[in-house]
Amino acid sequence: MTSQHAAISVTGLRKSYAGKDAVAGLDLEVKQGEIFAILGPNGAGKTTTVEILEGYRTRDAGEVLVLGEDPANPHSGERTWRNRIGIVLQSAADAPDLTVAETVHHFAHYYTKAKDPDDVIGLVGLSDKSTAKVATLSGGQRRRLDVALGIIGSPKILFLDEPTTGFDPEARRAFWELIRTLRDEGTTILLTTHYLDEAEALADRVAVINKGIVLEVATPESLGGRATAPALVTWSENGIPQSESTHTPTHFLQTLSARIGGEIADLAITRPSLEDIYLGMIGEL
Amino acid sequence: MSILRLGLLRGGLEIKEFLRQRESVVFTLAFPVILLFIFGSVFKNTIAPGVTFSQYFVAGMVASGLVNTGFQQLAISIPMSRDLGTLKRLRGTPLSPISYFIGKAIVVTAAMAFQVALLLGFGALLFGLHLPTSATLWLRFTWLILLGSACSTVLGIAFSSIPKSGRGASATVSPIVIILQFMSGVFFVFSDLPKWMQDIAAVFPLKWLTQGMRSVFLPDSFAVKEAGHSWEIGKIALVLLAWLIAGTYFSIRSFKWSKE
């Protein structure tokens, strides 16, 4: 039995399509109030897993609890369960002839604890577009509308699928701030993303999924032994690039400094990036 | 908020959306008027004493308008919304499918009311259409419109699960509707059709709706020329109710929010 306090718990989840396993015995636990990112290559089983959690797909086997209920058959009733979750889908082209404000105000009626629609429009940075028709929005603005519709019902859990695709860097930073604010208000956030910097900036923990199973769950800083991995010291001597992989970069640097004396040319100390670790884990490096 | 209130809200929203799509407003609402204009200009003969072809044709156009704004529109637009992901998003909210259906029924009925008003207005102005004069006939007209809209709506929703894509939907649905119109006495006098065709048409609701509308727009003396030698009002109500019940059952059973 999994913990009562988990926002999401998954054990032994299986789903196959035409005899091919998309999800092959997957276990996962997301704590309440954390930002949890799922990373994995295309076809790893991310979308299938998340759509089972969202109640969009049925599963073949395994236990799934989202807010203590089975998404395939919530005992409190489908509407009551859905009232507490928010979903931001990968692509949804909604009513193009309605304005931003009309759309958000309308969706607010679906939920018992809806936030103020105009506040939400402000929160996603669409205030000056609120009277614009949805059809006239840019890709990034549309994405922000998707997010507004996902959070309008004050969800306990928010599912975010590739949320910042099409955002400019500034909008992305603003969006990350918004997600952190939601987390600080107590919302659990399940994020799937292709952007490793996004996972690193936002997630409290990440899970790497490949071939339908979880390879590892860890903080972005410690994934794949990243925290204890050797650091790479690079510098130049007489114009020739040099490098040294070491577990004791401080000690190495003192020795190096004593030997060279004065400024060391092109000096840098780097730890493996999340991307290096991730690519190594899924066998692409 | 209750399922019914959300349904009413969705109805309001759908009407707003519909009115903003200018092409579809013009096409859906004015198309029967254009057809009436063409047929009324070509066929100037009378088909019985005091009954012009236009008079006969208006009855058929009102009935087939119900099929166009309800069944045809929904059976095409719902698969398109499914392709666009609109339905998937709604599925992710606490919105009940029943509220969604109620919204659809409201927009269909509203569009129908507009369409009927246009058709009757133009018919009376340009083609000497005689409007019913008794309260009984107007009452019958009203329940036929309401029952017909409801029937057409649920059958459209039920059928929307069949096409695999939005593009496929229009290719599947449009021919069905056109064939039904020809067989049900919309474009031709029903009693002139071959017996076998009449028998096939009698299975479907459109034939009964057109017959009901004729009982409203044609003089009572015309009733003997009907296939059953009377208007068969009771039978019309029964057939439409049966289709309404079957359509409601199948729309709830088979409705799909997404393609999986």
Coordinates of C-alpha atoms in Angstrom, one line a residue:
Chain A
M1 CA 0.0 0.0 0.0
T2 CA 1.4 3.4 -0.9
S3 CA 1.5 6.4 1.3
Q4 CA -1.7 8.2 2.0
H5 CA 0.0 11.5 1.5
A6 CA 1.2 10.9 -2.1
A7 CA -0.5 13.1 -4.7
I8 CA 0.1 10.4 -7.3
S9 CA 1.1 6.8 -6.8
V10 CA 1.6 4.3 -9.5
T11 CA 2.7 0.7 -9.1
G12 CA 3.3 -1.9 -11.8
L13 CA 1.5 0.1 -14.5
R14 CA 1.2 -1.7 -17.8
K15 CA -0.3 -0.7 -21.1
S16 CA 0.3 -2.2 -24.5
Y17 CA -0.9 -1.3 -28.0
A18 CA -1.2 -4.1 -30.5
G19 CA 1.0 -6.4 -28.4
K20 CA 3.7 -3.8 -28.0
D21 CA 4.4 -2.6 -24.5
A22 CA 4.2 1.2 -24.2
V23 CA 4.4 1.1 -20.4
A24 CA 6.0 -2.0 -18.9
G25 CA 5.6 -2.1 -15.2
L26 CA 6.1 1.4 -14.2
D27 CA 6.3 2.7 -10.5
L28 CA 6.1 6.3 -9.5
E29 CA 5.3 8.4 -6.5
V30 CA 4.7 12.1 -6.6
K31 CA 4.6 13.9 -3.2
Q32 CA 2.0 16.6 -2.5
G33 CA 3.2 20.1 -3.2
E34 CA 6.2 19.2 -5.3
I35 CA 7.1 19.9 -8.9
F36 CA 7.8 16.6 -10.5
A37 CA 9.2 16.3 -14.0
I38 CA 9.1 13.3 -16.2
L39 CA 11.8 13.1 -18.8
G40 CA 12.2 10.6 -21.6
P41 CA 12.7 10.3 -25.3
N42 CA 9.8 10.1 -27.7
G43 CA 8.1 6.8 -27.5
A44 CA 9.3 6.2 -23.9
G45 CA 5.8 5.9 -22.6
K46 CA 5.6 9.4 -21.1
T47 CA 2.4 10.4 -22.8
T48 CA 0.7 7.1 -22.2
T49 CA 1.5 7.2 -18.5
V50 CA 0.4 10.8 -18.1
E51 CA -2.8 10.2 -20.0
I52 CA -3.6 7.2 -17.8
L53 CA -3.1 9.5 -14.7
E54 CA -5.3 12.1 -16.3
G55 CA -8.1 9.6 -16.8
Y56 CA -7.9 9.8 -20.6
R57 CA -6.7 6.3 -21.2
T58 CA -7.4 2.9 -19.6
R59 CA -4.6 0.7 -18.3
D60 CA -4.0 -3.0 -18.7
A61 CA -2.6 -3.6 -15.3
G62 CA -1.2 -1.9 -12.1
E63 CA -2.4 0.3 -9.4
V64 CA -2.9 4.0 -10.0
L65 CA -4.1 6.6 -7.4
V66 CA -4.3 10.3 -8.2
L67 CA -5.4 12.3 -5.2
G68 CA -6.3 9.0 -3.6
E69 CA -8.6 7.9 -6.4
D70 CA -8.4 5.7 -9.4
P71 CA -8.6 8.0 -12.5
A72 CA -10.4 5.2 -14.4
N73 CA -13.2 5.1 -11.9
P74 CA -13.0 7.8 -9.2
H75 CA -15.1 6.7 -6.2
S76 CA -16.2 10.2 -5.5
G77 CA -17.5 10.5 -9.0
E78 CA -15.8 11.7 -12.1
R79 CA -17.0 15.3 -11.9
T80 CA -15.9 15.6 -8.3
W81 CA -12.5 14.2 -9.0
R82 CA -12.0 16.3 -12.1
N83 CA -12.9 19.4 -10.1
R84 CA -9.6 19.0 -8.2
I85 CA -7.3 18.4 -11.2
G86 CA -6.1 20.7 -13.9
I87 CA -4.8 19.6 -17.3
V88 CA -2.7 21.6 -19.8
L89 CA -2.7 19.5 -23.0
Q90 CA 0.0 19.5 -25.6
S91 CA -2.3 20.8 -28.3
A92 CA -5.8 22.1 -28.2
A93 CA -7.3 24.5 -30.8
D94 CA -10.3 25.8 -29.0
A95 CA -13.1 28.0 -30.2
P96 CA -11.2 30.5 -32.3
D97 CA -14.1 32.9 -32.4
L98 CA -14.4 33.5 -28.7
T99 CA -12.2 36.1 -26.9
V100 CA -9.7 35.2 -24.2
A101 CA -11.9 36.6 -21.5
E102 CA -15.0 34.8 -22.7
T103 CA -13.2 31.5 -22.8
V104 CA -11.6 31.8 -19.3
H105 CA -14.8 33.1 -17.7
H106 CA -16.8 30.3 -19.3
F107 CA -14.4 27.6 -18.0
A108 CA -14.5 29.1 -14.5
H109 CA -18.2 28.0 -14.3
Y110 CA -17.1 24.4 -14.6
Y111 CA -15.4 24.4 -11.2
T112 CA -16.7 24.8 -7.7
K113 CA -13.5 26.6 -6.5
A114 CA -12.6 28.7 -9.5
K115 CA -10.1 31.5 -9.3
D116 CA -11.1 34.9 -10.4
P117 CA -10.9 34.7 -14.2
D118 CA -9.4 38.2 -14.7
D119 CA -6.7 37.4 -12.1
V120 CA -5.8 34.3 -13.9
I121 CA -5.7 36.1 -17.2
G122 CA -3.3 38.6 -15.6
L123 CA -1.3 35.8 -14.0
V124 CA -0.5 34.2 -17.4
G125 CA 0.2 37.7 -18.8
L126 CA -2.7 38.0 -21.2
S127 CA -4.4 41.0 -19.7
D128 CA -3.9 43.2 -22.8
K129 CA -5.1 40.4 -25.0
S130 CA -8.3 39.7 -23.0
T131 CA -10.6 41.1 -25.6
A132 CA -8.7 39.5 -28.5
K133 CA -10.2 36.5 -30.3
V134 CA -8.4 33.3 -29.7
A135 CA -7.8 33.0 -33.4
T136 CA -5.6 36.1 -33.4
L137 CA -3.2 34.9 -30.6
S138 CA 0.4 33.9 -31.3
G139 CA 1.5 30.3 -30.5
G140 CA 3.0 31.4 -27.2
Q141 CA 0.0 33.4 -26.2
R142 CA -2.3 30.5 -27.0
R143 CA -0.1 28.3 -24.8
R144 CA -0.6 30.8 -22.0
L145 CA -4.4 30.6 -22.5
D146 CA -4.1 26.8 -22.3
V147 CA -2.3 27.3 -19.0
A148 CA -5.0 29.7 -17.8
L149 CA -7.7 27.1 -18.5
G150 CA -5.6 24.5 -16.7
I151 CA -5.3 26.5 -13.5
I152 CA -8.7 28.3 -13.4
G153 CA -10.3 25.6 -11.2
S154 CA -7.6 26.0 -8.4
P155 CA -6.5 22.4 -9.0
K156 CA -4.7 20.3 -6.3
I157 CA -2.7 18.7 -9.1
L158 CA -1.7 20.4 -12.3
F159 CA -0.6 18.3 -15.3
L160 CA 1.6 20.2 -17.7
D161 CA 2.5 18.7 -21.0
E162 CA 5.4 20.5 -22.8
P163 CA 4.1 23.8 -21.4
T164 CA 6.6 26.3 -22.8
T165 CA 6.9 25.1 -26.4
G166 CA 6.8 28.3 -28.5
F167 CA 7.6 30.7 -25.7
D168 CA 10.3 33.4 -26.0
P169 CA 13.0 33.3 -23.3
E170 CA 11.3 36.1 -21.3
A171 CA 7.9 34.5 -21.4
R172 CA 9.5 31.3 -20.3
R173 CA 11.1 32.9 -17.2
A174 CA 7.7 34.5 -16.4
F175 CA 6.0 31.1 -16.8
W176 CA 8.5 29.4 -14.5
E177 CA 7.8 32.0 -11.9
L178 CA 4.1 31.3 -12.2
I179 CA 4.6 27.6 -11.8
R180 CA 6.7 28.2 -8.7
T181 CA 4.0 30.4 -7.3
L182 CA 1.4 27.7 -7.8
R183 CA 3.7 25.2 -6.1
D184 CA 4.1 27.6 -3.2
E185 CA 0.3 27.8 -2.9
G186 CA 0.3 24.0 -2.4
T187 CA -0.4 22.8 -6.0
T188 CA 1.3 19.5 -7.0
I189 CA 2.7 19.8 -10.5
L190 CA 3.5 17.0 -12.9
L191 CA 5.5 18.3 -15.7
T192 CA 6.6 16.5 -18.9
T193 CA 9.1 18.4 -20.9
H194 CA 11.8 18.1 -23.6
Y195 CA 13.7 21.0 -22.2
L196 CA 16.2 19.8 -19.7
D197 CA 17.0 23.3 -18.5
E198 CA 13.3 23.7 -17.7
A199 CA 13.3 20.5 -15.6
E200 CA 16.5 21.7 -13.9
A201 CA 15.1 25.1 -13.2
L202 CA 11.7 24.0 -12.0
A203 CA 11.6 20.4 -10.8
D204 CA 12.1 19.3 -7.2
R205 CA 12.5 15.8 -8.5
V206 CA 12.8 14.3 -11.9
A207 CA 12.0 10.8 -13.2
V208 CA 13.7 9.5 -16.3
I209 CA 11.6 7.1 -18.3
N210 CA 12.7 4.9 -21.1
K211 CA 11.1 1.8 -22.8
G212 CA 8.1 2.0 -20.5
I213 CA 9.9 1.9 -17.2
V214 CA 11.4 4.4 -14.7
L215 CA 15.2 4.4 -14.9
E216 CA 15.8 6.7 -11.9
V217 CA 14.0 9.2 -9.7
A218 CA 16.2 11.9 -8.1
T219 CA 16.7 15.6 -7.7
P220 CA 18.0 17.3 -10.8
E221 CA 21.3 17.9 -9.0
S222 CA 21.9 14.3 -8.0
L223 CA 20.4 12.4 -11.0
G224 CA 22.7 9.7 -12.4
G225 CA 25.3 10.3 -9.7
R226 CA 25.7 13.9 -11.0
A227 CA 26.5 15.3 -7.5
T228 CA 29.5 12.9 -7.0
A229 CA 30.6 12.8 -10.6
P230 CA 34.1 14.0 -11.3
A231 CA 34.5 17.6 -12.2
L232 CA 36.2 18.6 -15.4
V233 CA 38.9 21.2 -15.1
T234 CA 40.0 22.9 -18.4
W235 CA 42.6 25.5 -19.0
S236 CA 45.3 26.5 -21.5
E237 CA 49.0 26.2 -21.2
N238 CA 51.2 27.9 -23.9
G239 CA 48.1 28.2 -26.1
I240 CA 47.4 24.4 -25.9
P241 CA 44.1 23.4 -24.3
Q242 CA 44.4 21.0 -21.3
S243 CA 41.9 19.1 -19.2
E244 CA 41.8 17.0 -16.1
S245 CA 38.9 15.0 -14.7
T246 CA 39.0 15.0 -10.9
H247 CA 37.0 14.3 -7.8
T248 CA 39.1 16.9 -5.9
P249 CA 39.0 20.0 -8.2
T250 CA 40.0 22.4 -5.3
H251 CA 43.1 20.4 -4.5
F252 CA 44.0 20.0 -8.2
L253 CA 43.6 23.8 -8.7
Q254 CA 45.9 24.7 -5.9
T255 CA 48.6 22.4 -7.3
L256 CA 48.0 23.8 -10.8
S257 CA 48.1 27.4 -9.5
A258 CA 51.3 26.8 -7.7
R259 CA 52.9 25.2 -10.7
I260 CA 51.9 27.9 -13.2
G261 CA 51.9 31.0 -11.0
G262 CA 49.6 34.0 -11.8
E263 CA 46.5 33.8 -13.9
I264 CA 45.6 30.5 -15.5
A265 CA 44.5 31.0 -19.1
D266 CA 40.9 29.8 -20.1
L267 CA 40.3 28.3 -16.7
A268 CA 36.9 26.6 -16.2
I269 CA 35.6 23.9 -13.9
T270 CA 32.4 22.1 -15.1
R271 CA 30.2 19.4 -13.7
P272 CA 28.3 17.2 -16.1
S273 CA 25.1 19.0 -17.2
L274 CA 21.7 17.4 -16.6
E275 CA 21.6 16.9 -20.4
D276 CA 24.9 14.9 -20.3
I277 CA 23.6 12.7 -17.5
Y278 CA 20.2 12.3 -19.2
L279 CA 21.6 11.4 -22.6
G280 CA 24.0 8.9 -20.9
M281 CA 21.0 7.3 -19.1
I282 CA 18.9 6.8 -22.2
G283 CA 21.8 5.5 -24.1
E284 CA 22.3 8.3 -26.6
L285 CA 25.8 9.2 -25.4
Chain B
M1 CA -23.2 24.4 -10.9
S2 CA -25.9 22.0 -12.0
I3 CA -25.7 20.0 -15.2
L4 CA -28.7 21.8 -16.6
R5 CA -27.4 25.3 -15.8
L6 CA -24.0 24.4 -17.4
G7 CA -25.9 23.1 -20.4
L8 CA -27.7 26.5 -20.7
L9 CA -24.4 28.3 -20.4
R10 CA -22.9 26.2 -23.1
G11 CA -25.9 26.8 -25.3
G12 CA -25.4 30.6 -24.9
L13 CA -21.7 30.2 -25.7
E14 CA -22.3 28.0 -28.7
I15 CA -24.9 30.5 -30.1
K16 CA -22.3 33.3 -29.7
E17 CA -19.7 31.2 -31.5
F18 CA -22.1 30.2 -34.2
L19 CA -23.1 33.8 -34.9
R20 CA -19.5 34.9 -35.2
Q21 CA -18.8 32.4 -38.0
R22 CA -20.3 34.5 -40.7
E23 CA -20.0 31.9 -43.5
S24 CA -21.8 29.2 -41.6
V25 CA -24.5 31.6 -40.5
V26 CA -25.2 32.6 -44.1
F27 CA -24.9 29.1 -45.4
T28 CA -27.0 27.4 -42.7
L29 CA -29.7 30.0 -42.4
A30 CA -30.0 31.3 -45.9
F31 CA -29.5 28.0 -47.9
P32 CA -33.1 26.8 -47.6
V33 CA -34.3 30.3 -48.6
I34 CA -32.1 30.1 -51.7
L35 CA -33.4 26.7 -52.5
L36 CA -37.0 27.9 -52.1
F37 CA -36.1 30.8 -54.5
I38 CA -34.8 28.4 -57.1
F39 CA -37.5 25.8 -56.9
G40 CA -40.3 28.4 -56.5
S41 CA -39.1 30.2 -59.7
V42 CA -38.8 27.0 -61.7
F43 CA -41.9 25.1 -60.6
K44 CA -44.8 27.5 -60.9
N45 CA -47.4 24.8 -61.3
T46 CA -50.0 23.7 -58.8
I47 CA -50.0 20.1 -57.6
A48 CA -53.6 20.1 -56.3
P49 CA -56.3 22.7 -56.4
G50 CA -55.0 25.7 -54.3
V51 CA -51.7 24.0 -53.6
T52 CA -48.7 25.5 -55.3
F53 CA -45.4 23.6 -55.5
S54 CA -43.8 26.3 -53.3
Q55 CA -46.4 25.6 -50.6
Y56 CA -45.5 21.9 -50.8
F57 CA -41.8 22.6 -50.9
V58 CA -41.8 24.9 -47.9
A59 CA -43.2 22.1 -45.7
G60 CA -40.3 19.9 -46.9
M61 CA -37.7 22.6 -46.5
V62 CA -38.7 23.3 -42.9
A63 CA -38.5 19.6 -42.1
S64 CA -35.1 19.1 -43.9
G65 CA -33.8 22.3 -42.2
L66 CA -34.2 20.4 -39.0
V67 CA -32.0 17.6 -40.4
N68 CA -29.4 20.1 -41.7
T69 CA -29.0 22.3 -38.6
G70 CA -29.2 19.3 -36.3
F71 CA -28.1 16.0 -37.6
Q72 CA -25.8 17.1 -40.5
Q73 CA -24.2 20.0 -38.6
L74 CA -23.4 18.0 -35.5
A75 CA -22.4 14.8 -37.2
I76 CA -19.8 16.8 -39.1
S77 CA -18.7 19.4 -36.5
I78 CA -18.3 17.1 -33.5
P79 CA -15.7 14.9 -35.3
M80 CA -14.0 18.1 -36.3
S81 CA -13.9 19.3 -32.7
R82 CA -12.6 15.9 -31.8
D83 CA -9.7 16.3 -34.3
L84 CA -8.9 19.8 -32.9
G85 CA -8.7 18.6 -29.3
T86 CA -11.6 20.8 -28.2
L87 CA -13.5 17.8 -26.9
K88 CA -10.4 16.3 -25.2
R89 CA -10.0 19.6 -23.2
L90 CA -13.6 19.5 -22.2
R91 CA -13.2 15.9 -21.1
G92 CA -10.5 17.0 -18.7
T93 CA -12.9 19.4 -16.9
P94 CA -15.8 18.5 -14.6
L95 CA -18.2 19.4 -17.4
S96 CA -20.8 16.6 -17.8
P97 CA -21.3 15.3 -21.4
I98 CA -25.1 15.9 -20.7
S99 CA -24.4 19.6 -20.4
Y100 CA -22.5 19.5 -23.6
F101 CA -25.4 17.8 -25.3
I102 CA -27.9 20.3 -23.9
G103 CA -25.7 23.1 -25.3
K104 CA -25.8 21.5 -28.7
A105 CA -29.6 21.1 -28.5
I106 CA -30.0 24.8 -27.7
V107 CA -27.8 26.0 -30.6
V108 CA -29.6 23.7 -33.0
T109 CA -33.1 24.9 -31.8
A110 CA -32.0 28.6 -32.0
A111 CA -30.6 28.2 -35.5
M112 CA -33.8 26.4 -36.5
A113 CA -36.0 29.2 -35.2
F114 CA -34.0 31.7 -37.2
Q115 CA -34.2 29.5 -40.3
V116 CA -37.9 28.9 -40.1
A117 CA -38.6 32.6 -39.6
L118 CA -36.6 33.5 -42.7
L119 CA -38.1 30.7 -44.8
L120 CA -41.7 31.6 -43.9
G121 CA -41.1 35.3 -44.2
F122 CA -39.6 35.0 -47.7
G123 CA -42.1 32.4 -48.8
A124 CA -45.0 34.6 -47.7
L125 CA -43.5 37.7 -49.3
L126 CA -42.3 36.3 -52.6
F127 CA -44.1 33.1 -53.3
G128 CA -47.6 33.7 -51.9
L129 CA -47.0 31.1 -49.2
H130 CA -50.1 30.6 -47.0
L131 CA -49.3 30.5 -43.4
P132 CA -51.4 28.4 -41.1
T133 CA -54.3 30.4 -39.5
S134 CA -55.5 28.3 -36.7
A135 CA -53.9 28.0 -33.2
T136 CA -54.1 24.2 -33.4
L137 CA -51.9 24.2 -36.5
W138 CA -49.4 26.6 -34.9
L139 CA -49.3 24.4 -31.8
R140 CA -48.7 21.3 -34.0
F141 CA -46.0 23.2 -35.9
T142 CA -44.3 24.1 -32.6
W143 CA -44.2 20.6 -31.2
L144 CA -43.0 19.3 -34.5
I145 CA -40.1 21.8 -34.5
L146 CA -39.2 21.0 -30.9
L147 CA -39.5 17.2 -31.2
G148 CA -37.8 17.3 -34.6
S149 CA -34.9 19.4 -33.3
A150 CA -34.4 17.1 -30.3
C151 CA -34.5 14.0 -32.5
S152 CA -32.1 15.6 -35.0
T153 CA -29.7 16.6 -32.3
V154 CA -29.4 13.3 -30.5
L155 CA -29.1 11.4 -33.9
G156 CA -26.3 13.9 -34.9
I157 CA -24.4 13.2 -31.7
A158 CA -25.0 9.5 -32.0
F159 CA -23.7 9.5 -35.6
S160 CA -20.7 11.6 -34.7
S161 CA -19.0 8.6 -33.2
I162 CA -18.9 6.8 -36.6
P163 CA -16.7 8.9 -38.8
K164 CA -13.0 8.4 -38.1
S165 CA -12.0 12.1 -38.8
G166 CA -13.6 15.5 -39.3
R167 CA -12.8 15.3 -43.0
G168 CA -14.3 11.9 -43.4
A169 CA -17.4 13.1 -41.6
S170 CA -18.6 15.5 -44.3
A171 CA -18.1 12.9 -47.0
T172 CA -20.1 10.3 -45.1
V173 CA -22.9 12.5 -43.7
S174 CA -23.8 14.8 -46.6
P175 CA -24.7 12.1 -49.1
I176 CA -26.9 10.4 -46.5
V177 CA -28.8 13.6 -45.9
I178 CA -29.3 14.4 -49.6
I179 CA -30.5 10.9 -50.4
L180 CA -32.9 11.0 -47.5
Q181 CA -34.2 14.4 -48.7
F182 CA -34.9 13.0 -52.2
M183 CA -36.6 9.8 -50.8
S184 CA -38.6 11.6 -48.1
G185 CA -40.7 13.9 -50.3
V186 CA -38.7 17.1 -49.8
F187 CA -37.9 17.8 -53.5
F188 CA -40.6 15.6 -55.0
V189 CA -44.2 15.0 -54.2
F190 CA -43.9 12.0 -51.8
S191 CA -46.9 10.1 -53.2
D192 CA -45.4 10.2 -56.7
L193 CA -42.4 8.2 -55.6
P194 CA -42.2 4.5 -56.3
K195 CA -43.7 2.3 -53.5
W196 CA -40.4 0.7 -52.5
M197 CA -38.8 4.1 -52.1
Q198 CA -41.7 5.2 -49.9
D199 CA -41.3 2.1 -47.8
I200 CA -37.6 2.7 -47.2
A201 CA -38.2 6.4 -46.4
A202 CA -40.9 5.4 -43.9
V203 CA -38.2 3.9 -41.6
F204 CA -36.5 7.3 -41.2
P205 CA -37.8 10.3 -39.3
L206 CA -37.4 12.8 -42.1
K207 CA -40.4 11.4 -44.1
W208 CA -42.6 11.7 -41.0
L209 CA -41.4 15.2 -40.3
T210 CA -42.1 16.4 -43.8
Q211 CA -45.6 14.8 -43.6
G212 CA -46.2 16.6 -40.3
M213 CA -45.1 19.9 -41.8
R214 CA -47.4 19.3 -44.8
S215 CA -50.3 18.8 -42.4
V216 CA -49.5 22.3 -41.1
F217 CA -49.0 24.1 -44.5
L218 CA -51.3 22.3 -46.8
P219 CA -55.1 22.3 -46.8
D220 CA -56.8 19.4 -45.0
S221 CA -58.3 18.3 -48.3
F222 CA -54.7 17.3 -49.4
A223 CA -54.6 14.6 -46.7
V224 CA -56.3 12.0 -48.9
K225 CA -53.3 12.3 -51.3
E226 CA -50.9 11.2 -48.6
A227 CA -49.5 7.6 -48.7
G228 CA -51.7 6.7 -45.8
H229 CA -54.6 8.7 -47.0
S230 CA -54.5 10.8 -43.9
W231 CA -52.0 13.0 -42.0
E232 CA -51.3 10.3 -39.4
I233 CA -50.4 12.8 -36.7
G234 CA -50.4 10.2 -33.9
K235 CA -48.1 7.9 -35.9
I236 CA -45.7 10.8 -36.7
A237 CA -45.4 11.6 -33.0
L238 CA -44.7 8.0 -32.2
V239 CA -42.1 7.5 -34.9
L240 CA -40.2 10.7 -33.9
L241 CA -40.4 9.7 -30.2
A242 CA -39.0 6.3 -30.9
W243 CA -36.1 7.8 -32.9
L244 CA -35.5 10.4 -30.0
I245 CA -35.3 7.6 -27.4
A246 CA -33.0 5.4 -29.6
G247 CA -30.9 8.5 -30.5
T248 CA -30.5 9.5 -26.8
Y249 CA -29.5 6.0 -25.8
F250 CA -26.9 5.7 -28.5
S251 CA -25.5 9.2 -28.1
I252 CA -24.9 8.5 -24.4
R253 CA -23.6 5.0 -25.0
S254 CA -21.3 5.7 -27.9
F255 CA -20.2 9.4 -27.5
K256 CA -16.4 9.7 -27.7
W257 CA -14.5 12.7 -26.5
S258 CA -11.3 11.7 -28.1
K259 CA -10.1 9.2 -30.8
E260 CA -8.6 6.6 -28.5

